[in-house]
Amino acid sequence: ALDYLVFDGFTELNYDFTWSYNEQESPNDRWETYRLWQSQFIATMLMLDPRVLGCHVMGTARVAEKKTGTKSKQTGETTGADPEWMDNFNYFPAMEGWAKQMLGHYWNFVVYMDQGIAKTLKGKPARTTHQSHWQVTGAYAVKNTWEHKWDRTGLGPIVENMMWPEIEAAMTKAES
């Protein structure tokens, strides 16, 4: 039995699917590709149900910046911008349209990983760190269904150099 299943590459799946579909087919309208992508995405989500698989399921996606759009000099209208509800954040999953806006609805957590450099201590050289954002701090569109318990772990909104088993152990300990 599996403890964890990692689906690595939602961004790549999105782009590969839409590109290959457009190369092989002649869509009847400009939205056909995205309607089909939406149905395939939902089918993938149904297959990755942790209750059915009996394990934790994790997925990865690249990070993209919020689109601010282009303002027309003639009309003053802005086109190509992300919806207003996304204004509170700068970074989202790097996917197109619907999937970008809805990915978090299918997961218990949307966590962002960053690579950083730790400050030097007592003359020791700086080292690379891996930070994961588990609570909303402003920049990232984070989702954490354990947020109501998260503060009891003492981990804070950004965790450095921790793997999932350590996060899971901290949450289990906070529940008891």
Coordinates of C-alpha atoms in Angstrom, one line a residue, residues 11-170:
T11 CA 1.5 22.9 -15.4
E12 CA 3.1 20.6 -17.9
L13 CA -0.1 18.5 -18.2
N14 CA -2.1 21.6 -18.9
Y15 CA 0.2 23.0 -21.5
D16 CA 0.9 19.6 -23.1
F17 CA -2.8 18.8 -23.4
T18 CA -3.8 22.1 -24.9
W19 CA -0.9 22.2 -27.3
S20 CA -1.3 18.7 -28.5
Y21 CA -5.0 19.0 -28.9
N22 CA -4.7 22.1 -31.0
E23 CA -2.0 20.5 -33.1
Q24 CA -4.1 17.4 -33.8
E25 CA -7.5 18.9 -34.0
S26 CA -9.1 22.0 -35.6
P27 CA -11.2 23.4 -32.7
N28 CA -14.6 24.6 -33.9
D29 CA -14.4 27.6 -31.6
R30 CA -11.7 29.2 -29.5
W31 CA -13.1 27.7 -26.2
E32 CA -13.4 24.0 -27.4
T33 CA -9.8 23.2 -26.3
Y34 CA -10.4 24.6 -22.8
R35 CA -13.8 22.9 -22.3
L36 CA -12.1 19.6 -23.2
W37 CA -9.1 20.4 -20.9
Q38 CA -11.6 21.1 -18.1
S39 CA -13.3 17.8 -18.5
Q40 CA -9.9 16.0 -18.6
F41 CA -8.7 17.9 -15.6
I42 CA -11.7 17.0 -13.5
A43 CA -11.4 13.3 -14.6
T44 CA -7.7 13.4 -13.4
M45 CA -8.9 14.9 -10.1
L46 CA -11.4 12.1 -9.7
M47 CA -8.7 9.5 -10.2
L48 CA -6.5 11.1 -7.6
D49 CA -9.0 10.8 -4.7
P50 CA -7.0 10.1 -1.5
R51 CA -9.9 8.2 0.1
V52 CA -10.1 5.8 -2.9
L53 CA -6.3 5.4 -3.1
G54 CA -5.9 5.1 0.6
C55 CA -2.9 7.5 0.8
H56 CA -1.9 11.2 0.8
V57 CA -2.0 12.6 -2.8
M58 CA 0.3 15.5 -3.7
G59 CA 0.6 17.4 -6.9
T60 CA 3.0 20.0 -8.2
A61 CA 2.6 23.0 -10.5
R62 CA 4.9 25.8 -11.4
V63 CA 4.2 29.3 -10.1
A64 CA 3.0 32.2 -12.2
E65 CA 2.5 35.8 -11.5
K66 CA -0.9 37.5 -11.5
K67 CA -1.7 39.0 -14.9
T68 CA -2.4 42.7 -14.7
G69 CA -3.5 42.9 -18.3
T70 CA -3.1 45.7 -20.9
K71 CA -5.0 49.0 -20.8
S72 CA -6.3 50.3 -24.1
K73 CA -5.4 53.9 -24.8
Q74 CA -8.5 54.4 -26.9
T75 CA -11.2 52.9 -24.6
G76 CA -9.4 52.8 -21.2
E77 CA -10.5 49.2 -20.8
T78 CA -8.1 46.5 -19.4
T79 CA -8.0 43.2 -21.2
G80 CA -6.1 40.0 -20.4
A81 CA -6.1 40.6 -16.6
D82 CA -6.9 38.0 -14.0
P83 CA -10.3 38.4 -12.2
E84 CA -10.6 40.9 -9.4
W85 CA -11.0 38.2 -6.7
M86 CA -7.3 37.4 -7.4
D87 CA -6.2 40.9 -6.6
N88 CA -5.1 40.0 -3.0
F89 CA -2.2 37.8 -4.3
N90 CA 0.7 38.0 -6.7
Y91 CA 1.3 34.3 -7.4
F92 CA -0.9 31.4 -8.5
P93 CA -0.4 27.9 -10.0
A94 CA 0.9 28.3 -13.6
M95 CA -2.0 27.0 -15.5
E96 CA -4.4 28.5 -18.1
G97 CA -7.7 30.1 -17.3
W98 CA -10.2 27.9 -15.4
A99 CA -7.6 25.5 -14.0
K100 CA -5.4 28.3 -12.7
Q101 CA -8.4 29.8 -10.8
M102 CA -9.9 26.5 -9.6
L103 CA -7.0 24.3 -8.8
G104 CA -7.3 25.0 -5.1
H105 CA -10.8 23.7 -5.0
Y106 CA -9.6 20.2 -5.6
W107 CA -6.9 20.0 -2.9
N108 CA -6.7 20.3 0.9
F109 CA -3.6 22.4 0.6
V110 CA -2.1 24.7 -2.0
V111 CA 1.4 25.4 -0.7
Y112 CA 4.1 27.3 -2.4
M113 CA 7.8 26.3 -2.4
D114 CA 10.6 28.8 -2.6
Q115 CA 14.3 28.4 -2.7
G116 CA 16.2 31.0 -0.7
I117 CA 19.6 31.6 0.9
A118 CA 19.9 31.4 4.6
K119 CA 21.9 34.2 6.3
T120 CA 25.4 33.4 7.4
L121 CA 25.9 32.7 11.0
K122 CA 29.2 33.2 12.8
G123 CA 31.2 33.4 9.6
K124 CA 29.8 30.1 8.1
P125 CA 28.9 30.3 4.4
A126 CA 25.3 30.9 3.3
R127 CA 23.3 27.8 2.5
T128 CA 20.3 27.1 0.2
T129 CA 17.0 26.8 2.0
H130 CA 13.6 25.5 0.8
Q131 CA 10.7 27.5 2.2
S132 CA 7.1 26.4 2.0
H133 CA 4.3 28.9 2.5
W134 CA 1.4 27.3 4.5
Q135 CA -0.6 30.3 5.5
V136 CA -1.7 33.4 3.6
T137 CA 0.9 36.1 4.0
G138 CA -0.1 38.3 1.0
A139 CA 1.9 37.2 -1.9
Y140 CA 0.8 33.6 -2.5
A141 CA -2.7 32.2 -3.0
V142 CA -2.3 29.6 -0.2
K143 CA -5.0 27.2 0.9
N144 CA -4.7 25.2 4.1
T145 CA -7.7 23.2 5.3
W146 CA -5.9 22.6 8.6
E147 CA -5.4 26.3 9.1
H148 CA -7.8 26.3 12.2
K149 CA -5.3 23.9 13.8
W150 CA -2.1 25.2 12.2
D151 CA -1.2 27.8 14.9
R152 CA -1.1 25.0 17.5
T153 CA 1.9 23.5 15.7
G154 CA 4.0 26.6 16.3
L155 CA 5.3 26.2 12.7
G156 CA 4.3 29.7 11.5
P157 CA 3.1 30.7 8.0
I158 CA 6.4 29.9 6.3
V159 CA 8.3 26.6 7.1
E160 CA 11.9 26.1 6.2
N161 CA 13.5 22.8 5.1
M162 CA 10.7 20.5 6.3
M163 CA 9.4 17.5 4.5
W164 CA 5.8 16.3 4.4
P165 CA 6.2 13.6 7.1
E166 CA 7.5 16.2 9.5
I167 CA 4.5 18.5 8.7
E168 CA 2.1 15.6 9.2
A169 CA 3.7 14.7 12.5
A170 CA 3.4 18.3 13.8

